[in-house]
PDB file of C-alpha atoms in Angstrom:
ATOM      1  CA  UNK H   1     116.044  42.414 -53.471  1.00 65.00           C
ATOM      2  CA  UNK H   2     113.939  40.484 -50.340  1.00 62.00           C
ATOM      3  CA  UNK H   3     110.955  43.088 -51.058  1.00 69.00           C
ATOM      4  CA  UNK H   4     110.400  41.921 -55.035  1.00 73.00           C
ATOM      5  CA  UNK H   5     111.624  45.054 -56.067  1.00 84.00           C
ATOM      6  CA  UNK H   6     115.569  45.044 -58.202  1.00 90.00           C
ATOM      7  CA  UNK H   7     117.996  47.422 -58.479  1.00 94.00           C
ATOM      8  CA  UNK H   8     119.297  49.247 -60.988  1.00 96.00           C
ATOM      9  CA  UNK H   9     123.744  49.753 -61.155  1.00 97.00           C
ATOM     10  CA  UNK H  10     123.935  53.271 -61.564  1.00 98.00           C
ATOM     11  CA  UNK H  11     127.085  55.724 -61.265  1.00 98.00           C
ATOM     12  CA  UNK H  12     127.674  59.243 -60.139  1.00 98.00           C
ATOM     13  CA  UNK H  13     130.497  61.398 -61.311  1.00 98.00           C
ATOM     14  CA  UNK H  14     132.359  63.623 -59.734  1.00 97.00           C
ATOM     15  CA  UNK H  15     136.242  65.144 -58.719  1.00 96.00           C
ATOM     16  CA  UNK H  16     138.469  62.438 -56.476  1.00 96.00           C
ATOM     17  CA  UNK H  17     138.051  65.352 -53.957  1.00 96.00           C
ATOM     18  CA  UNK H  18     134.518  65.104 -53.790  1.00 96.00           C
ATOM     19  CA  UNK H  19     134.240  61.213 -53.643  1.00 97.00           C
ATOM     20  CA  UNK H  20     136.119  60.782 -50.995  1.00 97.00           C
ATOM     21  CA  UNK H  21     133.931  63.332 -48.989  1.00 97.00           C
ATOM     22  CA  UNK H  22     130.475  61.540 -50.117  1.00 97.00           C
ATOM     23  CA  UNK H  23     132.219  58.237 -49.050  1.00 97.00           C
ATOM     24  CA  UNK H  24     132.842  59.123 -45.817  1.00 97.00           C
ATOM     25  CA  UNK H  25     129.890  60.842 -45.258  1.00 97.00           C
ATOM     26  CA  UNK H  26     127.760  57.997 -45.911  1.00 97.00           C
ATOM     27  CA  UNK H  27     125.040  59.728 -47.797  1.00 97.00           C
ATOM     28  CA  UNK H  28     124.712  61.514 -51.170  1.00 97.00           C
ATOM     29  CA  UNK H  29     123.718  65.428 -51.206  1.00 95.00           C
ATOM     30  CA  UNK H  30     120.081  66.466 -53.377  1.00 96.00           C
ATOM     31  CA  UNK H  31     119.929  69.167 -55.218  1.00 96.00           C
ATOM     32  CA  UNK H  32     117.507  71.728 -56.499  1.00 96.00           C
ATOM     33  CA  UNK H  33     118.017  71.925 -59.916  1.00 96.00           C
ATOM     34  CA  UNK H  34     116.151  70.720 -62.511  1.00 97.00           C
ATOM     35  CA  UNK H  35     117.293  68.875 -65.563  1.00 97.00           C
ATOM     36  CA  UNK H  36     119.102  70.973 -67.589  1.00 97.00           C
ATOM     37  CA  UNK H  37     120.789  72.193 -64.205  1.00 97.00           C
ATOM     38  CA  UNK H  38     119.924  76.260 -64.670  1.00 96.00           C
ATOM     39  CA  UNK H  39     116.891  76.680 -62.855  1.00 96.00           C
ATOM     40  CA  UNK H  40     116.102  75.945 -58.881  1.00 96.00           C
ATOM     41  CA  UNK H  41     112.941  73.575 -58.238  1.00 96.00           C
ATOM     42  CA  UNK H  42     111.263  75.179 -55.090  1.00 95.00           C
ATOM     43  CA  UNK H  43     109.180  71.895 -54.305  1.00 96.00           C
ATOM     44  CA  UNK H  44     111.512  69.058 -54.695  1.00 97.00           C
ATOM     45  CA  UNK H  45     114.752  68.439 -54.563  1.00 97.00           C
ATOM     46  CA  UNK H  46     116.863  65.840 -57.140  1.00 98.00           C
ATOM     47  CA  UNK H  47     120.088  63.602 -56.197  1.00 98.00           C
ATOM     48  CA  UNK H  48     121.311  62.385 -60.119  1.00 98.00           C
ATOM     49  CA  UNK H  49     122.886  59.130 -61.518  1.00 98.00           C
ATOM     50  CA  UNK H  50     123.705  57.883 -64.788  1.00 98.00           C
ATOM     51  CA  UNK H  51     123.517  54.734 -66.499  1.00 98.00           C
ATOM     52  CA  UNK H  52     126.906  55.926 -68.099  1.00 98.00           C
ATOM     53  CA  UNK H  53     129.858  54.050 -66.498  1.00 98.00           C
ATOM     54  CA  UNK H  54     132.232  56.845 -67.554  1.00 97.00           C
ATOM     55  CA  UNK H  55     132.209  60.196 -68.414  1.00 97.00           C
ATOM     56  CA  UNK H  56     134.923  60.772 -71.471  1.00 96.00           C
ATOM     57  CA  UNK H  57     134.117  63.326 -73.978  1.00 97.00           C
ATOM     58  CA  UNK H  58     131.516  66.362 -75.088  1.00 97.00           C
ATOM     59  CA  UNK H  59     129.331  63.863 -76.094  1.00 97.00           C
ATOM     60  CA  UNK H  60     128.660  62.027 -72.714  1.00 98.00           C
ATOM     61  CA  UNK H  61     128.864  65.355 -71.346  1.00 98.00           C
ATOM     62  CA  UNK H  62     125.795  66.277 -73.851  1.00 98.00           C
ATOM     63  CA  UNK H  63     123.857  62.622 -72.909  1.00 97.00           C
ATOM     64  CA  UNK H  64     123.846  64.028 -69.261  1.00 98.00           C
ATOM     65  CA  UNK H  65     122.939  67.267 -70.269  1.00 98.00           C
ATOM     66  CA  UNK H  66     126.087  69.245 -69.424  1.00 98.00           C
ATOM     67  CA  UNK H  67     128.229  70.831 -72.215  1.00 98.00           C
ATOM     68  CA  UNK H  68     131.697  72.236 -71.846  1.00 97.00           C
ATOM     69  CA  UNK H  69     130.365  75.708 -73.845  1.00 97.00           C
ATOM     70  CA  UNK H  70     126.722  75.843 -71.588  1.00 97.00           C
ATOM     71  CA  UNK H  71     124.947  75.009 -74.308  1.00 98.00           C
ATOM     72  CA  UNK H  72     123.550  71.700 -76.173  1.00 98.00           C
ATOM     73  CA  UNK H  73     122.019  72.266 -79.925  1.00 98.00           C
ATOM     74  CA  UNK H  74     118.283  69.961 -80.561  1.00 97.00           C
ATOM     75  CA  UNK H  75     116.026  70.446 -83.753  1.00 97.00           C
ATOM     76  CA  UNK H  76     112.565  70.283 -84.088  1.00 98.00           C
ATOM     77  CA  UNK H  77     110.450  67.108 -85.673  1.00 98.00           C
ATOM     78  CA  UNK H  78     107.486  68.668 -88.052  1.00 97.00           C
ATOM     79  CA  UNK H  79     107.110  68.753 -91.750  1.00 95.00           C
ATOM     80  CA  UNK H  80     108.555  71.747 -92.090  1.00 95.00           C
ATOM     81  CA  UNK H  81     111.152  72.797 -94.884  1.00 95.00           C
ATOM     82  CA  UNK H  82     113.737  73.817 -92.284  1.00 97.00           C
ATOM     83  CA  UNK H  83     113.711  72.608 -88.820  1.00 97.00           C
ATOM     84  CA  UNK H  84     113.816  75.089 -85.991  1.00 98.00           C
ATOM     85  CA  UNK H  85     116.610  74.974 -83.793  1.00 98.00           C
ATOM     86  CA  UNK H  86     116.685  75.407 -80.334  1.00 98.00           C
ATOM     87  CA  UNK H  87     120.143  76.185 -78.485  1.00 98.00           C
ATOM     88  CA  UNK H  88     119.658  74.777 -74.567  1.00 98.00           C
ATOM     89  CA  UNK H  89     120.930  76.681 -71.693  1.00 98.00           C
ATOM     90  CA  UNK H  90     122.448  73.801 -69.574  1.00 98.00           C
ATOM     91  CA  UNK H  91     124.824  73.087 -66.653  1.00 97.00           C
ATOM     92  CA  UNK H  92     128.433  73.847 -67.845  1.00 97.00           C
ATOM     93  CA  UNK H  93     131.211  71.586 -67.007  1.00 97.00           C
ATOM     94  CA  UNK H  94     133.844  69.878 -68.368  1.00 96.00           C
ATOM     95  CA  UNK H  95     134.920  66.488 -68.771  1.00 96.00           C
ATOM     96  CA  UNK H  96     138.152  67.101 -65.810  1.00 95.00           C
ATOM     97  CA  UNK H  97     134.908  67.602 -63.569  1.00 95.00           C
ATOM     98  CA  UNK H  98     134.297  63.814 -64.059  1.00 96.00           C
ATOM     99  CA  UNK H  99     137.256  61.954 -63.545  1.00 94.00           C
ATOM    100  CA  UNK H 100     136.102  59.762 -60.108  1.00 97.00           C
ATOM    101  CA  UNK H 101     133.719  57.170 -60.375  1.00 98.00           C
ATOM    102  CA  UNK H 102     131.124  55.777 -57.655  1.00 98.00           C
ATOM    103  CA  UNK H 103     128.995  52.827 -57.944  1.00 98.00           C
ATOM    104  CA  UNK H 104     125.907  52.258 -56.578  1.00 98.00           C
ATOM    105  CA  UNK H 105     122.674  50.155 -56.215  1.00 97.00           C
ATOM    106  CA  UNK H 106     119.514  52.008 -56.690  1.00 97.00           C
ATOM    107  CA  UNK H 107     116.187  50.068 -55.956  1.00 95.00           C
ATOM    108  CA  UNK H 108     113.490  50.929 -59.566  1.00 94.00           C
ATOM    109  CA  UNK H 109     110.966  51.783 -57.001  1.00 93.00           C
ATOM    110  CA  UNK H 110     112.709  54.845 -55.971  1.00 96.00           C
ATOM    111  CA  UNK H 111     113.892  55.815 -59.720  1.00 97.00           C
ATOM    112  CA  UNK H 112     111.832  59.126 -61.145  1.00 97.00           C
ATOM    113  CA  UNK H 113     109.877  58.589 -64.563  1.00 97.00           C
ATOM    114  CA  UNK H 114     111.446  60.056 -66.713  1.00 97.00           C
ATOM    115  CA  UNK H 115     110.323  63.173 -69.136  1.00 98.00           C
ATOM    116  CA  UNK H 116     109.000  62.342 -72.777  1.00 98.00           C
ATOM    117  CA  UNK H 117     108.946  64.574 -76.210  1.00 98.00           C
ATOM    118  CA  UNK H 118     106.071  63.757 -78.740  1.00 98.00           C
ATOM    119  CA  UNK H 119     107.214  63.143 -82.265  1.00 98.00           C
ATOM    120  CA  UNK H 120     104.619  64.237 -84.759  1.00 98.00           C
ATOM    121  CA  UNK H 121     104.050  61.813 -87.958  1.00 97.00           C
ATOM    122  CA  UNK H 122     105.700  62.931 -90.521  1.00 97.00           C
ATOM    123  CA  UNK H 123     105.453  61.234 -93.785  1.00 95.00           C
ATOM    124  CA  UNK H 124     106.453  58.707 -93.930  1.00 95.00           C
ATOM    125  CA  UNK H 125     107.945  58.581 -90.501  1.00 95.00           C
ATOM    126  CA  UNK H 126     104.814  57.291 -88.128  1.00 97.00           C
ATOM    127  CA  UNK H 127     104.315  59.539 -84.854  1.00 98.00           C
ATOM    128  CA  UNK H 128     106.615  58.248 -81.317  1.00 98.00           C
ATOM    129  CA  UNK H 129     107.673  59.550 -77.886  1.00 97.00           C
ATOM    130  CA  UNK H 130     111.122  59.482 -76.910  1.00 98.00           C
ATOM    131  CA  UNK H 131     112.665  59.875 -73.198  1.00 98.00           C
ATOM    132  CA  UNK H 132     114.167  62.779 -72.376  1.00 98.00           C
ATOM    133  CA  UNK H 133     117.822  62.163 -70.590  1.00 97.00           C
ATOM    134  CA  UNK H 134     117.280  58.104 -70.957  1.00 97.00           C
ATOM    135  CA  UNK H 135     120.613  57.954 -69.584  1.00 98.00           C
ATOM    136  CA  UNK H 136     119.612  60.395 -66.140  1.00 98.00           C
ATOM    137  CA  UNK H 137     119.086  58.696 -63.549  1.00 98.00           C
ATOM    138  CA  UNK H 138     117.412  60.374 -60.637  1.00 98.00           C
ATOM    139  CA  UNK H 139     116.072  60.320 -57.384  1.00 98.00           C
ATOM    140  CA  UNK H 140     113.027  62.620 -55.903  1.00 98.00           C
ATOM    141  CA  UNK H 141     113.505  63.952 -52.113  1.00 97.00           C
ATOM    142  CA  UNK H 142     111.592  66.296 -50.474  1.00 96.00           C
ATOM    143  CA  UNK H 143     113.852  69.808 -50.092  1.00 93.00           C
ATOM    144  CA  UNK H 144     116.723  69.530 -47.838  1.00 93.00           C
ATOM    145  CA  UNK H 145     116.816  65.440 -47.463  1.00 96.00           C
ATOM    146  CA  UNK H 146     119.988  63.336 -48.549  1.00 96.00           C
ATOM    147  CA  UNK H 147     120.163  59.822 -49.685  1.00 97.00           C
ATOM    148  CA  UNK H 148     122.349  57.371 -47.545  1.00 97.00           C
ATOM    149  CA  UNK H 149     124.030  54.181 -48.263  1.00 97.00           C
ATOM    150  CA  UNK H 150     125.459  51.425 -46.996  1.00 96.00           C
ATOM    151  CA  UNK H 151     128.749  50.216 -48.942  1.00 94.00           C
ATOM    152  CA  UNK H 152     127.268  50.571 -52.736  1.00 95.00           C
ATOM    153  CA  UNK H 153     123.182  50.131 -51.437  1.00 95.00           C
ATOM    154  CA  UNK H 154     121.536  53.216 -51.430  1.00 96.00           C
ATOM    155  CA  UNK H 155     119.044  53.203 -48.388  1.00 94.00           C
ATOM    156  CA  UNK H 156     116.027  55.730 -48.731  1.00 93.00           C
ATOM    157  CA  UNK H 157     114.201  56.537 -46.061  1.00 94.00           C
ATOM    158  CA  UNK H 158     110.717  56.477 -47.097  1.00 94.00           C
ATOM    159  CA  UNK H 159     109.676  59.508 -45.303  1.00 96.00           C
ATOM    160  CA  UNK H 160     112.284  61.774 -47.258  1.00 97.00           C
ATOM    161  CA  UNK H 161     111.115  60.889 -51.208  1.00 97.00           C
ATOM    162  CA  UNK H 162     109.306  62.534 -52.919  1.00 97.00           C
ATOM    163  CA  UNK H 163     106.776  61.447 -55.614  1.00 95.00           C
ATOM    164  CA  UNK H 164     104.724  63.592 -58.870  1.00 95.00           C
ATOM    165  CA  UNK H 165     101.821  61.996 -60.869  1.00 94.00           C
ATOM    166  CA  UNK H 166     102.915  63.350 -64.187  1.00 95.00           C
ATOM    167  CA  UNK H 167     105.536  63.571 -66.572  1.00 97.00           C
ATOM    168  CA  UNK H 168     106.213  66.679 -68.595  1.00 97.00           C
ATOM    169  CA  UNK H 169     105.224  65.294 -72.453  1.00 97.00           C
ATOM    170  CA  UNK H 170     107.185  68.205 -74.757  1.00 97.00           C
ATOM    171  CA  UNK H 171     105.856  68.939 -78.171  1.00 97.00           C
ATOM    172  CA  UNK H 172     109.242  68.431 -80.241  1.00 98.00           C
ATOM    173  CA  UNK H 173     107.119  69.881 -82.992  1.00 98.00           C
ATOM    174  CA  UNK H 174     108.008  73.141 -81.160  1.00 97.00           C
ATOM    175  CA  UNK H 175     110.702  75.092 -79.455  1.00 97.00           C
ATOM    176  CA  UNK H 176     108.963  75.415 -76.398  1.00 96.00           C
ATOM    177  CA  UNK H 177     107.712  71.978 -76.865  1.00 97.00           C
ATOM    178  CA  UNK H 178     111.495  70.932 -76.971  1.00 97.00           C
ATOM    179  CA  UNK H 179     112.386  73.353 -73.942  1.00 97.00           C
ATOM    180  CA  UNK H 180     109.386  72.110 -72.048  1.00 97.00           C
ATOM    181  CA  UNK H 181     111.175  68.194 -70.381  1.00 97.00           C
ATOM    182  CA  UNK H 182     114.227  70.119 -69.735  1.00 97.00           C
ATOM    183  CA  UNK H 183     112.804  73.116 -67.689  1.00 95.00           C
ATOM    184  CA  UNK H 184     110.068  71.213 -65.800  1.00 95.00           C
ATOM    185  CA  UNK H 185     108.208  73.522 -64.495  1.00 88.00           C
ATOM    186  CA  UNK H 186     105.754  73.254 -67.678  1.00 79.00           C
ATOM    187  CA  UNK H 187     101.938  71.926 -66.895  1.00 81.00           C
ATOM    188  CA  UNK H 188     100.797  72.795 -70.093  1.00 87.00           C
ATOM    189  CA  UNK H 189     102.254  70.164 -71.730  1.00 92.00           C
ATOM    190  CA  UNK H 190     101.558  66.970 -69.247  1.00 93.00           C
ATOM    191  CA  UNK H 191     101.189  63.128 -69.318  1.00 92.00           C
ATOM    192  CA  UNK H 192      99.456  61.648 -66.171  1.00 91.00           C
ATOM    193  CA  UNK H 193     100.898  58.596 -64.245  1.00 90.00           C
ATOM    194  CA  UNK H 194      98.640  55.915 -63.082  1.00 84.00           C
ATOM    195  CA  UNK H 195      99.957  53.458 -60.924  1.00 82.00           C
ATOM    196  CA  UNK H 196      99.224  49.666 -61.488  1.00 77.00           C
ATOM    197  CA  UNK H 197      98.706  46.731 -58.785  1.00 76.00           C
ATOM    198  CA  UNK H 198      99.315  43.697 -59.095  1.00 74.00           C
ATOM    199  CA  UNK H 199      95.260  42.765 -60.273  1.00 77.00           C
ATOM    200  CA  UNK H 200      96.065  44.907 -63.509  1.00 76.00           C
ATOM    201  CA  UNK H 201      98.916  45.403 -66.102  1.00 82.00           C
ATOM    202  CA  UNK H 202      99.392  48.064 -68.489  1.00 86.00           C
ATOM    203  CA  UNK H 203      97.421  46.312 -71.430  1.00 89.00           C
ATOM    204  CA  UNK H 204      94.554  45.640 -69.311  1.00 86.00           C
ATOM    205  CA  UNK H 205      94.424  49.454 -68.178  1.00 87.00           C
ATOM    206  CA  UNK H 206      95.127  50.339 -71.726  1.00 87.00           C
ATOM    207  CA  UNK H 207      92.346  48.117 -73.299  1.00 90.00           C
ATOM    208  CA  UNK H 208      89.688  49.297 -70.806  1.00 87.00           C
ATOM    209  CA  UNK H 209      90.153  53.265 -70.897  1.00 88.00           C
ATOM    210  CA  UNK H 210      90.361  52.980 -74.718  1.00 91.00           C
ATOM    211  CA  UNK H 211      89.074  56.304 -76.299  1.00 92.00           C
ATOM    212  CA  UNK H 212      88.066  57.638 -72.970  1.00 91.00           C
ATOM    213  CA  UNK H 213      88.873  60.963 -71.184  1.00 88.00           C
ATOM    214  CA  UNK H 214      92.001  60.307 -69.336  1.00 82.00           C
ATOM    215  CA  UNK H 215      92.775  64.235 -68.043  1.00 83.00           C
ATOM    216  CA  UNK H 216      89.689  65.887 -66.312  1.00 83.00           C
ATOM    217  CA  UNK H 217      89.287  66.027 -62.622  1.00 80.00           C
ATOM    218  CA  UNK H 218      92.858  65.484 -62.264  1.00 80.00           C
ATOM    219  CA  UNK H 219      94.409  67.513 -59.592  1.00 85.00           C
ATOM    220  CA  UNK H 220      98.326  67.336 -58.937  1.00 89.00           C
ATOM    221  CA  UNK H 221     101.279  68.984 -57.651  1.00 93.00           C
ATOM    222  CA  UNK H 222     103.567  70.747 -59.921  1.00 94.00           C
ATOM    223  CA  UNK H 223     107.305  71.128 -60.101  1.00 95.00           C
ATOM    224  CA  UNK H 224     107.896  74.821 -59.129  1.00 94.00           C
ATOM    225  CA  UNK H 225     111.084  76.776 -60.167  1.00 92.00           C
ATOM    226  CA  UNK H 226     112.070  79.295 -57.476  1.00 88.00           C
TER     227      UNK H 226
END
């Protein structure tokens, strides 16, 4: 792209009906709900991609967090004898739901961070974070703004996104902790975003806050369920 930034090929999936409408409306509807799709965000509002060029079965249904039966199935990480389970209220649909495909352009500077869940070490598995829904792509807008485009280019207007300084950061150790990434409305279980220039890079950042207090006198906005 002219401005440095690149963009990302994402698709949305839909019914034939329904493309043909968002094509020749020129613009791509938000929505309210967060990422499991079962509860209303009152503060922001969420139009959703995926790095999945087709939708064909329960299991890219499940990597988009949808399931035919409502519901997906995750497990806890802890040292436990038996894992907890916890069974996920999610949006239900079915794979006949997906059968049109639309393409488009999406510049990275517009893409929400994704969600994280913290693995606990384990012996002798070492500790790690994994994204939640690495294969959701969405896009913030304030409540009641769409998302044009232009052939395949999606063209935000800046005044219409939306933007939080946090991720939710789920204890997988937990049920709730598992819950948490999905439901979004959590801030007890946060990571903070700091945004780099150009003068410093993500090692540099890391090397110099080393050890140091990286949460008080934060203030920021929180996702809000209705």
């Amino acid at each position: 792209m002219t401005n440095g930034d690149f963009a990302l090929e994402v698709f949305h999936h839909t019914t034939k009906e329904t493309a043909a409408k968002i094509m020749s409306s020129g613009e791509l509807w938000s929505g309210q709900w967060n990422l499991a799709g079962t509860g209303k965000l009152s503060n922001v509002a969420y139009t959703y991609f995926t790095s999945l060029p087709r939708i064909e079965d329960e299991e890219d249904l499940h990597r988009i967090a949808m399931s035919s039966d409502g519901s997906i199935s995750y497990q806890t990480t802890s040292d436990r004898p038996v894992e907890n389970v916890l069974d996920l209220r999610v949006y239900r649909s079915d794979v006949a739901a997906r059968t049109a495909t639309l393409a488009f352009d999406v510049p990275s500077r517009i893409i929400a961070p994704a969600h994280i869940l913290f693995h606990p070490y384990v012996y002798p598995n070492p500790a790690y974070y994994e994204i939640v829904g690495s294969e959701i792509v969405r896009v913030a807008m304030k409540s009641g703004s769409n998302l044009p485009f232009v052939d395949k280019e999606t063209v935000p207007r800046a005044s219409d996104l939306k933007r939080f300084d946090y991720v939710v950061e789920g204890d997988a150790s937990t049920k709730a902790g598992l819950e948490a990434p999905m439901r979004e409305e959590t801030t007890d279980e946060i990571a903070h975003l700091v945004k780099l220039d150009r003068s410093l890079d993500i090692f540099e950042y890391w090397l110099k806050h080393a050890n140091t207090d990286q949460f008080a006198g934060h203030s920021f906005e929180a996702r809000r369920i209705e």
